[in-house]
PDB file of C-alpha atoms in Angstrom:
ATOM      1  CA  UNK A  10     -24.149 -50.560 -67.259  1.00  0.00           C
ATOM      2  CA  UNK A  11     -26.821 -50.040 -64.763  1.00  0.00           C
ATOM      3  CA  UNK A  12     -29.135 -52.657 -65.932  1.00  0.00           C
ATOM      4  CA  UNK A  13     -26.027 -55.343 -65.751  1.00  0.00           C
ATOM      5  CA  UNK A  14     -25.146 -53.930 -62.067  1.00  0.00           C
ATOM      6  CA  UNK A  15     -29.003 -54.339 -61.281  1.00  0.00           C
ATOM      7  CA  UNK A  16     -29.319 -57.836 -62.819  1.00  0.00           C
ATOM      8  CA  UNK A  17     -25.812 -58.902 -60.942  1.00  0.00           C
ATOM      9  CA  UNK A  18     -27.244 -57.706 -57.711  1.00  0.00           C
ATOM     10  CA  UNK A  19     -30.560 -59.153 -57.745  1.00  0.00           C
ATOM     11  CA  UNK A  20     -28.929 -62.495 -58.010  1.00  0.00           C
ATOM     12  CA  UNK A  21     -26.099 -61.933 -55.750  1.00  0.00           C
ATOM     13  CA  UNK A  22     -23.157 -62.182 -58.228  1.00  0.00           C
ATOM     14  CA  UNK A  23     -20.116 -60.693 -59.331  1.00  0.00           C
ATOM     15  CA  UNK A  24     -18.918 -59.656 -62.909  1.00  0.00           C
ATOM     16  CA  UNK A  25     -16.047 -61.997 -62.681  1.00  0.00           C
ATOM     17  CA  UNK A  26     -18.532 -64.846 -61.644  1.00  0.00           C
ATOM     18  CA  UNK A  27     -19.805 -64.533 -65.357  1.00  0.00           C
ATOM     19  CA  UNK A  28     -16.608 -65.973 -67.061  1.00  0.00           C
ATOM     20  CA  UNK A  29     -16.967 -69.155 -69.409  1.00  0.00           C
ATOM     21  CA  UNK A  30     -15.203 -71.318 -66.830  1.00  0.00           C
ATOM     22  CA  UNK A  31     -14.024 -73.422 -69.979  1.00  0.00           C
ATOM     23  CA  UNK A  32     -11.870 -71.188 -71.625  1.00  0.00           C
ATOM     24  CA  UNK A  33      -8.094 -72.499 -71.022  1.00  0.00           C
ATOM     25  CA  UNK A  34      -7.033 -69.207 -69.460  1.00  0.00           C
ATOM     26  CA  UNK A  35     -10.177 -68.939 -67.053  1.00  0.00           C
ATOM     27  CA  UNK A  36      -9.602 -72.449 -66.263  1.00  0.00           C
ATOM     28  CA  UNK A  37      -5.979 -72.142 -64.946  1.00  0.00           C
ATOM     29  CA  UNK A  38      -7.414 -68.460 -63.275  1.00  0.00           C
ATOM     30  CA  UNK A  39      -9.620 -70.870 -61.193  1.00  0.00           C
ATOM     31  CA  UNK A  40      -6.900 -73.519 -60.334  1.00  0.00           C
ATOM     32  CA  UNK A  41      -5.025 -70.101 -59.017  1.00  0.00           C
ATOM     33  CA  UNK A  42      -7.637 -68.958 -57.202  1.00  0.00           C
ATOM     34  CA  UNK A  43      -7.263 -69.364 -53.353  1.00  0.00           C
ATOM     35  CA  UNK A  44      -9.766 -71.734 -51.594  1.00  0.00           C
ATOM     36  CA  UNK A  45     -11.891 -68.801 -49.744  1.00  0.00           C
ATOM     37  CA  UNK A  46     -12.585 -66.998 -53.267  1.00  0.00           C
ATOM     38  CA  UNK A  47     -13.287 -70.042 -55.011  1.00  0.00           C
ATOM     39  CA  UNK A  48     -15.459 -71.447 -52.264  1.00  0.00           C
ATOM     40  CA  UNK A  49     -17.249 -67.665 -52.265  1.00  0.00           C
ATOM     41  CA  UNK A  50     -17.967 -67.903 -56.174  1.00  0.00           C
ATOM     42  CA  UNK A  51     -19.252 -71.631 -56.343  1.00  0.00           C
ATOM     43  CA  UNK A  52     -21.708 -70.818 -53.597  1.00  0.00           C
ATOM     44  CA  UNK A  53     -22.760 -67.150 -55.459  1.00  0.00           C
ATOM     45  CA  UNK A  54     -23.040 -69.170 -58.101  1.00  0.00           C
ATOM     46  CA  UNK A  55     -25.233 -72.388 -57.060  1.00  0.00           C
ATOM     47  CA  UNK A  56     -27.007 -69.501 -54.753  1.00  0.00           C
ATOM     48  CA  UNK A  57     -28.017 -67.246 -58.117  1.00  0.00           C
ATOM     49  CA  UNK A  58     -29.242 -70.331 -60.028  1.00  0.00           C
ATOM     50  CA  UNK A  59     -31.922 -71.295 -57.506  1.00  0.00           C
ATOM     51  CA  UNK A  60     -33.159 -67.580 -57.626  1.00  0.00           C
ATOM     52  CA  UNK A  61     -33.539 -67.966 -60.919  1.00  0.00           C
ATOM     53  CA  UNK A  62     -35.181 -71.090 -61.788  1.00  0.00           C
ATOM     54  CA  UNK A  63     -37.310 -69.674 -58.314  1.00  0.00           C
ATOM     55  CA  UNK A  64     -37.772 -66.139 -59.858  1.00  0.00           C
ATOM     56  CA  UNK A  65     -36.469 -64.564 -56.936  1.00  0.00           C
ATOM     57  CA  UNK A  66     -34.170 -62.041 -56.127  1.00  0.00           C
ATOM     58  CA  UNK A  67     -31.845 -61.450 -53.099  1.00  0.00           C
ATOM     59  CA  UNK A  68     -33.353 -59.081 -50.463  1.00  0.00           C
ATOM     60  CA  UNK A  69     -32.220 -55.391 -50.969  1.00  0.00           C
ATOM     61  CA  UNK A  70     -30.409 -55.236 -47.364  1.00  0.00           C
ATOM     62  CA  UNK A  71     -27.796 -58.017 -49.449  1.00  0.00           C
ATOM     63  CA  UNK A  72     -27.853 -56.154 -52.382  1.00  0.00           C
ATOM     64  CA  UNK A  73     -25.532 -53.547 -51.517  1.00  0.00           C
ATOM     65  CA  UNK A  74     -21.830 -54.343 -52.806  1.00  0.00           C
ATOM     66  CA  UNK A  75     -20.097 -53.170 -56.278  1.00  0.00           C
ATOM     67  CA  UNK A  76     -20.678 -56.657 -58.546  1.00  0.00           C
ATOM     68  CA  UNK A  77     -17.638 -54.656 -60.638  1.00  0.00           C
ATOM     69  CA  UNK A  78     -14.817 -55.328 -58.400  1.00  0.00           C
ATOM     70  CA  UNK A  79     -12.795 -57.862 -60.569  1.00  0.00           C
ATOM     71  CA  UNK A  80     -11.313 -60.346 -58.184  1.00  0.00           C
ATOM     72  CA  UNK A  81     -10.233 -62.837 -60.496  1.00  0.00           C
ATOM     73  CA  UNK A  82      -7.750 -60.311 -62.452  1.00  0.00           C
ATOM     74  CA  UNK A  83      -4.788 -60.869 -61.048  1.00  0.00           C
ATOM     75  CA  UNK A  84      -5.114 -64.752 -61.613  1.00  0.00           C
ATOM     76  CA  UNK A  85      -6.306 -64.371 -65.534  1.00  0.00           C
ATOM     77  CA  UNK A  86      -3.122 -62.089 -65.390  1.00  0.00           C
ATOM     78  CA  UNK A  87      -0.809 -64.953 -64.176  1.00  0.00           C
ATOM     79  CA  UNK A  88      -2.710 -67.762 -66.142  1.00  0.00           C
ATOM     80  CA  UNK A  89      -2.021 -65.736 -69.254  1.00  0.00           C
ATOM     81  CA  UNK A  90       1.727 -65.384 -68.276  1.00  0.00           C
ATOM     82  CA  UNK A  91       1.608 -68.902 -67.350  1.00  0.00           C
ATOM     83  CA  UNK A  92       0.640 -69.582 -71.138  1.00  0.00           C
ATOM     84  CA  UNK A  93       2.819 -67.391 -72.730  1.00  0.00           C
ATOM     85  CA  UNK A  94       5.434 -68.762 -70.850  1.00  0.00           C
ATOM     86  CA  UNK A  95       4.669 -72.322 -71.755  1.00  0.00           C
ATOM     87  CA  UNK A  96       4.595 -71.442 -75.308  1.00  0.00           C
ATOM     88  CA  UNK A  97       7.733 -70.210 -75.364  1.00  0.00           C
ATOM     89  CA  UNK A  98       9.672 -73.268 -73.466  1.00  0.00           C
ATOM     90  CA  UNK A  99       7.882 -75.502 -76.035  1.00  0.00           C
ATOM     91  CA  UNK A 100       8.563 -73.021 -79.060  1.00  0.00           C
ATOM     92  CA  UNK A 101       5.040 -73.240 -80.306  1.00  0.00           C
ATOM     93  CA  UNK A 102       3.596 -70.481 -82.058  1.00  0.00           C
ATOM     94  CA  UNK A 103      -0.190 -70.969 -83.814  1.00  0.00           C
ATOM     95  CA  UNK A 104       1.651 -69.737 -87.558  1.00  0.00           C
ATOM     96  CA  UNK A 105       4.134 -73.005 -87.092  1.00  0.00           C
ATOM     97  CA  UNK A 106       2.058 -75.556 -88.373  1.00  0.00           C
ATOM     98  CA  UNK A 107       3.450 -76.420 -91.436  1.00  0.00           C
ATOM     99  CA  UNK A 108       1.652 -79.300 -93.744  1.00  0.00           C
ATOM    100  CA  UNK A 109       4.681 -80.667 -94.991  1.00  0.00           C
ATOM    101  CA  UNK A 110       8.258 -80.819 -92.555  1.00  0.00           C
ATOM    102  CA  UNK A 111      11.334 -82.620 -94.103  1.00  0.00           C
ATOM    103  CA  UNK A 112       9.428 -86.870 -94.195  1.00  0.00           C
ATOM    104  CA  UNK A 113       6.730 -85.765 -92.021  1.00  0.00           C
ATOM    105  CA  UNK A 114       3.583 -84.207 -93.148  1.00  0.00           C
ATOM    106  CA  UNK A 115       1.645 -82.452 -90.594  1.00  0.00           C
ATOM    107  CA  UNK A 116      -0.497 -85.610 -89.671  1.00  0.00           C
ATOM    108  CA  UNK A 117       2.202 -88.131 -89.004  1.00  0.00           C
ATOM    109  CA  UNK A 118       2.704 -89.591 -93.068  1.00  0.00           C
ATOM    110  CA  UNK A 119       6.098 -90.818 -93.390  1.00  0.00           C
ATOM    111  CA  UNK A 120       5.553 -91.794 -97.016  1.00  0.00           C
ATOM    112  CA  UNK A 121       4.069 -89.180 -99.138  1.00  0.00           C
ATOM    113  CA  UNK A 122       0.425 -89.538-100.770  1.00  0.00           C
ATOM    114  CA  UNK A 123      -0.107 -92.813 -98.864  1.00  0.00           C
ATOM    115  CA  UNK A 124      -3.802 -91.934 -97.190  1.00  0.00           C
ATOM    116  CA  UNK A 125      -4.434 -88.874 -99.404  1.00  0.00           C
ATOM    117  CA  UNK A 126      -4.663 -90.066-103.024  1.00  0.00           C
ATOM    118  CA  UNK A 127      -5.910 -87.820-106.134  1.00  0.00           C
ATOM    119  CA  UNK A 128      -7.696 -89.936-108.624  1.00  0.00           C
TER     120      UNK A 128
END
């Protein structure tokens, strides 16, 4: 715990600023975010990856703040609502997918065994 707080600090981030900004939920966290905290972690971010490829670290009178304060929460909160929510207007649930639905297999056949053939 100390070594990540260290590490965090010596580049100037925050714990939240470490999220895989790909993941669906993380994504619609960061279209939630307001334009002052999103504006704060791109420039921690572009800020830390000069210090690094510059082996440097941030001078220790701007290394005193808690990297551990999680100021994206309540936005992966609502993008997770925001998901659930979704899925349950559209009825989807992962377990649904069924292979084979009245004329319709699960990739869009209408006639049975026309692309899949067993020789």
């Amino acid at each position: 715990y100390e070594h990540l707080v260290a590490e965090l600090r010596g580049l100037g981030l925050m714990l939240d600023d470490q999220h895989n900004d790909k993941e669906p939920i993380v994504e619609r966290a960061l279209e939630l975010l307001p334009h002052d905290l999103m504006v704060g972690r791109y420039r921690r971010l572009m800020r830390a990856q000069e210090m690094f490829a510059k082996k440097s670290h941030l001078p220790l009178a701007e290394q005193n703040y808690d990297p551990m304060i999680p100021y994206m929460a309540p936005f992966v909160e609502e993008a997770k609502f925001q998901f659930q929510e979704e899925q349950e207007l559209l009825q989807f649930h992962p377990w649904d997918r069924r292979l084979f639905s009245g004329n319709t297999t699960g990739l869009g056949e209408t006639t049975p065994n026309s692309t899949f053939m067993s020789w």
